[in-house]
Coordinates of C-alpha atoms in Angstrom, one line a residue:
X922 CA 0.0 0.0 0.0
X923 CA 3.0 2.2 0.4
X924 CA 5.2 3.2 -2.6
X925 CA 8.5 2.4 -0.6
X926 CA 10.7 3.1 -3.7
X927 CA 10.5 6.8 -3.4
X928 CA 9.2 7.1 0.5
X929 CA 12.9 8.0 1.4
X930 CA 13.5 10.7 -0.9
X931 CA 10.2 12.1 -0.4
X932 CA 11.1 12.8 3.5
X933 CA 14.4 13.7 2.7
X934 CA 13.0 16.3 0.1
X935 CA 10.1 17.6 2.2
X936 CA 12.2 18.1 5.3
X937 CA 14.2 20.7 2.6
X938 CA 11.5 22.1 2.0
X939 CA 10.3 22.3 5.5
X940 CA 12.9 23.8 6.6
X941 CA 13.4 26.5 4.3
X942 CA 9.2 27.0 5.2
X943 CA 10.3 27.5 9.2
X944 CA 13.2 29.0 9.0
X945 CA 11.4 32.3 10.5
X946 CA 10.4 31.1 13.8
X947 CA 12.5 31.3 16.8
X948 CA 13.0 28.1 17.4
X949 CA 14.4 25.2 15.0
X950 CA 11.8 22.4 14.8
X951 CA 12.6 20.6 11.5
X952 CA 15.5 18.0 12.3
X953 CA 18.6 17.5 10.4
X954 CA 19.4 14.4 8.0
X955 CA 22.6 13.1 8.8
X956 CA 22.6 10.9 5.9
X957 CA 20.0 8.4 3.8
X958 CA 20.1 5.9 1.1
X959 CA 16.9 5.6 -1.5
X960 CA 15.4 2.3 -1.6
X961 CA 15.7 2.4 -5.5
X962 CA 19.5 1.3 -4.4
X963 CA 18.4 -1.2 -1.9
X964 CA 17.0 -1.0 1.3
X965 CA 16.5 2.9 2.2
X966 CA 17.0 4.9 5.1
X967 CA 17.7 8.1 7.0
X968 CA 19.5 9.0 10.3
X969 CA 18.0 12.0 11.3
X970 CA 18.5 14.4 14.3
X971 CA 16.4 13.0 17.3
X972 CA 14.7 15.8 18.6
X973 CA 13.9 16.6 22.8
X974 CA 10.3 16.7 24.0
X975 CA 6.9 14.9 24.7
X976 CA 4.3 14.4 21.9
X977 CA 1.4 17.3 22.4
X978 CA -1.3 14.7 22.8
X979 CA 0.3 13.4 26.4
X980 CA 0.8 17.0 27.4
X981 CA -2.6 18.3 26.0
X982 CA -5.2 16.9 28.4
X983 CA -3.1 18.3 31.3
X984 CA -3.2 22.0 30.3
X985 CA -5.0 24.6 32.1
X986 CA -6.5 27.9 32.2
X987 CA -4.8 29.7 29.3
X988 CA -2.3 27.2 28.4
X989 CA -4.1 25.1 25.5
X990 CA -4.9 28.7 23.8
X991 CA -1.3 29.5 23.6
X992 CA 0.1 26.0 22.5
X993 CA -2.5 26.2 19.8
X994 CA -1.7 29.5 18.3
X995 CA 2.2 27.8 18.1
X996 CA 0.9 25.8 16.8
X997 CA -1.0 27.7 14.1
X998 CA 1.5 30.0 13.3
X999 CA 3.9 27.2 12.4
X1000 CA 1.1 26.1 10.2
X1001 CA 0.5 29.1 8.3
X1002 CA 4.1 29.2 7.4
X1003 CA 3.6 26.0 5.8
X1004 CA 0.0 27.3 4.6
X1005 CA 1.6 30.2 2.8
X1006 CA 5.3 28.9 1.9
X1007 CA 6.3 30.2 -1.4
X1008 CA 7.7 26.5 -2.9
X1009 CA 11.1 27.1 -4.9
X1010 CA 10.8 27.7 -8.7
X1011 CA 11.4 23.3 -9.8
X1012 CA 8.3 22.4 -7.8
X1013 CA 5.9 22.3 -11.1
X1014 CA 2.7 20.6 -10.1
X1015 CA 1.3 18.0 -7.9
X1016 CA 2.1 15.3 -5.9
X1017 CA 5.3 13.5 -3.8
X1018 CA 8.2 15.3 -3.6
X1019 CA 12.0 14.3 -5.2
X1020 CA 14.8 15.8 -6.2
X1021 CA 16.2 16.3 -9.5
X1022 CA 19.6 15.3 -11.3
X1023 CA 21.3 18.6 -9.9
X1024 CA 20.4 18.4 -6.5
X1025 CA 17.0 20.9 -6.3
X1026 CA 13.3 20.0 -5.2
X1027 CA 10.9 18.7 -7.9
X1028 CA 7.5 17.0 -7.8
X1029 CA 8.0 13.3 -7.6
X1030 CA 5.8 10.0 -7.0
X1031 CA 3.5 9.9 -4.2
X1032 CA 4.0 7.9 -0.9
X1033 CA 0.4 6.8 -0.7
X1034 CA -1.5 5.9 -3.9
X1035 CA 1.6 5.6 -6.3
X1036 CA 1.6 7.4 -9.0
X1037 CA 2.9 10.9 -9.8
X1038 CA 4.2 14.0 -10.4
X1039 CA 1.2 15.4 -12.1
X1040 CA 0.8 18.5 -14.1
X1041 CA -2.8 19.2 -12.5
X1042 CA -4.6 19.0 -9.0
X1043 CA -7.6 17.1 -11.2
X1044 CA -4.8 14.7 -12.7
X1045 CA -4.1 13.5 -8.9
X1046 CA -7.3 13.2 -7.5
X1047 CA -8.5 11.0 -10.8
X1048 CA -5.6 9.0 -10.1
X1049 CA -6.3 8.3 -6.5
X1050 CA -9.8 7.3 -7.8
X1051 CA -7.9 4.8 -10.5
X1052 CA -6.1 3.5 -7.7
X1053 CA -8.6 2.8 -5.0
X1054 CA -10.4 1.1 -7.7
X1055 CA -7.6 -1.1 -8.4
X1056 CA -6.8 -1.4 -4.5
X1057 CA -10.7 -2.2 -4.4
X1058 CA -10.3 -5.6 -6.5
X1059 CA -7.4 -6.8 -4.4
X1060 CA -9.4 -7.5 -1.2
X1061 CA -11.7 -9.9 -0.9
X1062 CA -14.0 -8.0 1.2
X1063 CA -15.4 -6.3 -1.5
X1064 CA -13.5 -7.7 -4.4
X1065 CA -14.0 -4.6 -6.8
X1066 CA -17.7 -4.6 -5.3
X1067 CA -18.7 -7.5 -7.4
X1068 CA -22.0 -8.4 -7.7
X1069 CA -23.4 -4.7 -7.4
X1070 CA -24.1 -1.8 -9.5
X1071 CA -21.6 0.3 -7.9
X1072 CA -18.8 -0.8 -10.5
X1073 CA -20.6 1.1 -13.4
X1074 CA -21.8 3.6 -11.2
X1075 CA -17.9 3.9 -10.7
X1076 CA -16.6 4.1 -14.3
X1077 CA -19.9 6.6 -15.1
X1078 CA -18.4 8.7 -12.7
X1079 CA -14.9 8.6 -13.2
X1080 CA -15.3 9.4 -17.0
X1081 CA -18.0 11.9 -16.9
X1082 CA -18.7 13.0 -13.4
X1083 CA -15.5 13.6 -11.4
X1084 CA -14.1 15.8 -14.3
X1085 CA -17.1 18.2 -13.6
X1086 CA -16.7 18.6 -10.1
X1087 CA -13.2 19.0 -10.2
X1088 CA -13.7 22.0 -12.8
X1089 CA -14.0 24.7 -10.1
X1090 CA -10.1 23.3 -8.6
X1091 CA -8.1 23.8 -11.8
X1092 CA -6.4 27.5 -10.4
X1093 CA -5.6 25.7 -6.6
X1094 CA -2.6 27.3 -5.2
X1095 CA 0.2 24.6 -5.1
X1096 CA 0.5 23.9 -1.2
X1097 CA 2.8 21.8 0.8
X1098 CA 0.9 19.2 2.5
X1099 CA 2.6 17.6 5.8
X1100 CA -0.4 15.2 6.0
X1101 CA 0.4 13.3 9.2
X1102 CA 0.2 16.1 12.2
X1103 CA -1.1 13.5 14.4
X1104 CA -2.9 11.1 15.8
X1105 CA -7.2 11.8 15.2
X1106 CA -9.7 12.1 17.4
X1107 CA -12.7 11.8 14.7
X1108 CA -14.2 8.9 13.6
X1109 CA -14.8 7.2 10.5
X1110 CA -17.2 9.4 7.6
X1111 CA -20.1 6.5 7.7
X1112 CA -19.4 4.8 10.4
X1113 CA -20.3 5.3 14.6
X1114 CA -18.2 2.8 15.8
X1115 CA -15.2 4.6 17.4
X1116 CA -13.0 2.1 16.7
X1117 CA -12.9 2.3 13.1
X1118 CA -10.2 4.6 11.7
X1119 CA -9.9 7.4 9.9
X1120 CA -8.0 7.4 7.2
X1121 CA -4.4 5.2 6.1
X1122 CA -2.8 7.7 8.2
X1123 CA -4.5 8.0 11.8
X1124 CA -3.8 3.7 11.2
X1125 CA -0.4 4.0 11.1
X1126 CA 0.3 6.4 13.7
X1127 CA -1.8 4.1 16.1
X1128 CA -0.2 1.1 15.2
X1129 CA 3.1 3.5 16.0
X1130 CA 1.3 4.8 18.8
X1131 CA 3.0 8.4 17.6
X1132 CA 2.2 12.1 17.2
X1133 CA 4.1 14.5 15.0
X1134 CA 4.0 17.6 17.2
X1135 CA 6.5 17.5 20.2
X1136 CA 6.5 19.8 22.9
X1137 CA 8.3 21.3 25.8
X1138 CA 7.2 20.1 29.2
X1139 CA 8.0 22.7 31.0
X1140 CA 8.1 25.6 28.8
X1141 CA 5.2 24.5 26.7
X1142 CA 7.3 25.5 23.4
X1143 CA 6.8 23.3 20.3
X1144 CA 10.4 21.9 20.0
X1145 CA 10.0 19.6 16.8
X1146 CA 7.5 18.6 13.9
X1147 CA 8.3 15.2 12.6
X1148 CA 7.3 12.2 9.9
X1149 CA 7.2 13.8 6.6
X1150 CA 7.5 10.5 4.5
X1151 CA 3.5 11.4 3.7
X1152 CA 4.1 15.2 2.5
X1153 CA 3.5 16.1 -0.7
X1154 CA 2.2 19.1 -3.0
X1155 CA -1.6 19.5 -3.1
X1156 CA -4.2 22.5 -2.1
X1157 CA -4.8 24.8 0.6
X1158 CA -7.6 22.4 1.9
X1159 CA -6.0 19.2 2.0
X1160 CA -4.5 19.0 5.0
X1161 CA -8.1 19.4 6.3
X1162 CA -8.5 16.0 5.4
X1163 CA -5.9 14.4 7.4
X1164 CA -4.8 13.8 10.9
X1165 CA -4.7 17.1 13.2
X1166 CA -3.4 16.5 16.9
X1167 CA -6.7 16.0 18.5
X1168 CA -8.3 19.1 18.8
X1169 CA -11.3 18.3 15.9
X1170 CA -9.3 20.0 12.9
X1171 CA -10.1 17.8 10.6
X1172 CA -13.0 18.4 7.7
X1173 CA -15.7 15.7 7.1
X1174 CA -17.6 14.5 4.5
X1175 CA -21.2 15.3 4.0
X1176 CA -23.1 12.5 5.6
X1177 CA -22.0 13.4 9.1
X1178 CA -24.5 12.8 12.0
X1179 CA -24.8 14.3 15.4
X1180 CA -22.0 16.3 16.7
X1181 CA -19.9 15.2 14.2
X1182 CA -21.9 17.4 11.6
X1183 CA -22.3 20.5 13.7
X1184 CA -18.8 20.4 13.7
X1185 CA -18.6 20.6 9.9
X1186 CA -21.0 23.3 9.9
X1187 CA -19.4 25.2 12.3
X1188 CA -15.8 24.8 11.0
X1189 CA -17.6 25.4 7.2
X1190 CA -19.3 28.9 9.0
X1191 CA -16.3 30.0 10.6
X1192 CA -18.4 29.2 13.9
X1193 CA -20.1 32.8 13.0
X1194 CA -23.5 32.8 15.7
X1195 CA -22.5 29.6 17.2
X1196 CA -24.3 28.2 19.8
X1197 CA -22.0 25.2 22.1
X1198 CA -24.2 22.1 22.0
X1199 CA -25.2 20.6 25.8
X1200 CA -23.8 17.5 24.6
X1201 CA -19.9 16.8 24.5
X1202 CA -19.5 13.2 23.9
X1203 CA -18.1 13.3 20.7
X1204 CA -16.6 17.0 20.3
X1205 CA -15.0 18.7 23.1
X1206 CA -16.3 22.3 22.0
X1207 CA -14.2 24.6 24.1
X1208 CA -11.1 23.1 22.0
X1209 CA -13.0 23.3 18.8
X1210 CA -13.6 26.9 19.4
X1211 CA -10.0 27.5 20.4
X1212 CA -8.7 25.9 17.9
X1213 CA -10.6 28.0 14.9
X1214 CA -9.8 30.9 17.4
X1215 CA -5.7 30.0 17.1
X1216 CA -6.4 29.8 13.6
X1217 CA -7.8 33.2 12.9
X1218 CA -5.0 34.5 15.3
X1219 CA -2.4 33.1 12.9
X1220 CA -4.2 34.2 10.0
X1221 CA -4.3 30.8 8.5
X1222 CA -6.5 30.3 5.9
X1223 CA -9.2 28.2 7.7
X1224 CA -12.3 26.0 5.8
X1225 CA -14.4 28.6 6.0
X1226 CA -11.8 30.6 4.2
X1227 CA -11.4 28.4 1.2
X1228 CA -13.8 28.0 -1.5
X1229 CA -15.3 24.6 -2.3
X1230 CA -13.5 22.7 0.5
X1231 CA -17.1 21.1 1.2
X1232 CA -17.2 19.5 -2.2
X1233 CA -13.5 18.5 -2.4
X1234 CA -14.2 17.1 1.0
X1235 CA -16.5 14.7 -0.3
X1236 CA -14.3 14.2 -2.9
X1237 CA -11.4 12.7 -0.9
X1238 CA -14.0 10.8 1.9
X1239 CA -15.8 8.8 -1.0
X1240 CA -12.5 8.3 -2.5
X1241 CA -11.2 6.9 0.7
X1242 CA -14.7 4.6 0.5
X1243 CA -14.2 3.0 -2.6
X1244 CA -12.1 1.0 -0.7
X1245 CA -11.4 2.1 3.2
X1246 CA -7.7 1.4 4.0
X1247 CA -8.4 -0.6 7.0
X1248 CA -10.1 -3.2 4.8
X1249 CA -6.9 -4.2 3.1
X1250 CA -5.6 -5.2 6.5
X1251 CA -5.4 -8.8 6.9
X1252 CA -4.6 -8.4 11.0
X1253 CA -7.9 -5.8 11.3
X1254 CA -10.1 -7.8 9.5
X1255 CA -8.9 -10.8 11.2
X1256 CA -10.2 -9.4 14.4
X1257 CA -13.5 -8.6 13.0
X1258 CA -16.0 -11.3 12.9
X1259 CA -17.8 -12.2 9.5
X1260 CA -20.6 -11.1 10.7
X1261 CA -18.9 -7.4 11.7
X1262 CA -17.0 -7.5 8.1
X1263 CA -20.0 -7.3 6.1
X1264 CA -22.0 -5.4 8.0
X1265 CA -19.0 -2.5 7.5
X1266 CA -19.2 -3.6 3.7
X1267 CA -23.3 -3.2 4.1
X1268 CA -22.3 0.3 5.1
X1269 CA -19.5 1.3 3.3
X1270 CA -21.9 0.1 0.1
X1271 CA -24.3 1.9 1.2
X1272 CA -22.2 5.3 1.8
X1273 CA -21.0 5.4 -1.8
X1274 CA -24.1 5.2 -2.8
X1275 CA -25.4 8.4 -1.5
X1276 CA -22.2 10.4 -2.6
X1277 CA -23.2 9.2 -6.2
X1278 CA -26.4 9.7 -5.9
X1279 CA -25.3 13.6 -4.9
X1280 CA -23.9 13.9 -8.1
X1281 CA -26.4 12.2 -10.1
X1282 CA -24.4 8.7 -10.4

């Protein structure tokens, strides 16, 4: 599932970049490669600088009064700077990140999903939806979702439909993407049970039991952002779509229920005449609202800043349900009963179907 020819050089050439994006704040929190081999020569690897602190999550939950404001607005600033980085001259397009014959920055393969560089934002996302289509027919799970009327409902949309709704992102802003911030505290697009994950990402760092964002303990400084083998060039919204350290940053797909969608809505709104729910099971409001606050601090460009992140939202989350990550995991579905596996297939099927029903598939 992981294109580990060019996962090396992607880190390596994203941590250049990184850098370079940083370099204004006080304090240095991209680490230094000592040295790395691609896996195109063999087996690749890095050493890298290993950086002092405790991941945010730990330290989070212990904050108080004022403290979780300012940790946030860190940590806001440092992602505007990534938000707004002006990418060198080479990088031409979307996608992973390489480097070229001479030494500089280019747009390479991607980590995730293969495939890559591409000239437009439209050519990527078209490719994901080739590949989860291909990734779809290798588990037997779903196996391509034989046997239902989805398959053509697929290939309609992929010729004729997806091309239309990805008219309005041919002029997105090029945009370095870390795309692993952290672990997630949201829950899967159609599904309640908390234990499903959320994307290929929020799986990984669980099974690494990692977060990307270290922190001073005492001082409460950020000291180091880390794991960039999942960067890559794409939109302003993107990193909406992936992990956040778990203070409800990330944007959801349509069919949201409960708190989960007043979220959306509030995020979407800019949480203009917003009114805290009584209920806090699922969305600790307090750090929603500080969150967005930290963001409008910063002057990041928040989701209810960018046009059409709602519709490229549910883009990438029925992408990401043509065939859900978690069901090409042998181990997962191993712990799932048969009974469990298909009733997650029963609502995965059942998911796609109204996002292609939106768009008149």
């Amino acid at each position: 599932m992981l294109n580990n020819k060019v996962r090396v050089e992607n880190e390596v050439a994203a941590i250049s970049l990184m850098k370079d994006a940083l370099s204004a704040l006080p304090t240095r929190l991209v680490p230094d490669v000592y040295g790395w081999n691609t896996a195109t020569e063999g087996k690749g690897w890095i050493v890298e600088e290993c950086m002092h602190g405790e991941s945010l999550s730990k330290r989070f939950s212990e904050l108080s009064a004022s403290q979780p404001e300012d940790v946030l607005v860190q940590v806001a600033h440092m992602f505007k700077l990534i938000q707004n980085y002006q990418l060198p001259p080479t990088v031409t397009g979307f996608g992973g990140l390489n480097f070229d014959s001479n030494g500089q920055v280019v747009v390479g393969g991607l980590t995730i999903w293969f495939g890559g560089p591409f000239q437009t934002f439209q050519d990527m996302y078209l490719h994901i939806f080739r590949k989860q289509l291909e990734l779809s027919e290798t588990t037997p799970l779903v196996n391509g979702w034989e046997g239902t009327d989805l398959r053509l409902r697929f290939q309609q949309f992929l010729n004729e439909g997806m091309p239309k709704v990805l008219e309005n992102y041919g002029n997105v802003r090029l945009t370095l993407v870390h795309r692993d911030l952290g672990k997630s505290s949201s829950r899967s697009s159609h599904s309640q049970s908390p234990s499903t994950p959320w994307t290929f990402m929020s799986l990984l760092s669980k099974a690494r039991n990692v977060e990307n964002l270290l922190i001073d303990p005492e001082t409460l400084q950020l000291t180091a952002i880390l794991d960039f083998d999942f960067s890559h060039i794409a939109s302003p919204a993107d990193e909406y779509f992936y992990p956040f350290p778990s203070f409800h940053g990330i944007v959801a797909g349509p069919f949201e229920e409960g708190e989960q969608r007043t979220l959306n809505e509030a995020q979407l709104n800019g949480f203009k005449d917003f009114k805290t729910p009584t209920s806090q099971e699922e969305v600790d409001w307090n750090l929603a609202k500080t969150w967005h606050s930290a963001l409008e601090t910063a002057g990041v460009e928040s989701p209810a800043d960018i046009d059409g992140i709602d519709e490229l939202a549910a883009v990438y989350w029925f992408l990401l349900d043509v065939c859900p990550p978690y069901f090409l995991l042998p181990r997962w579905l191993k712990r799932k009963t048969i009974k469990q596996q298909q009733a997650l297939k029963k609502e995965t099927e059942a998911n796609l179907d109204k996002y292609l029903k939106r768009w008149g598939y």
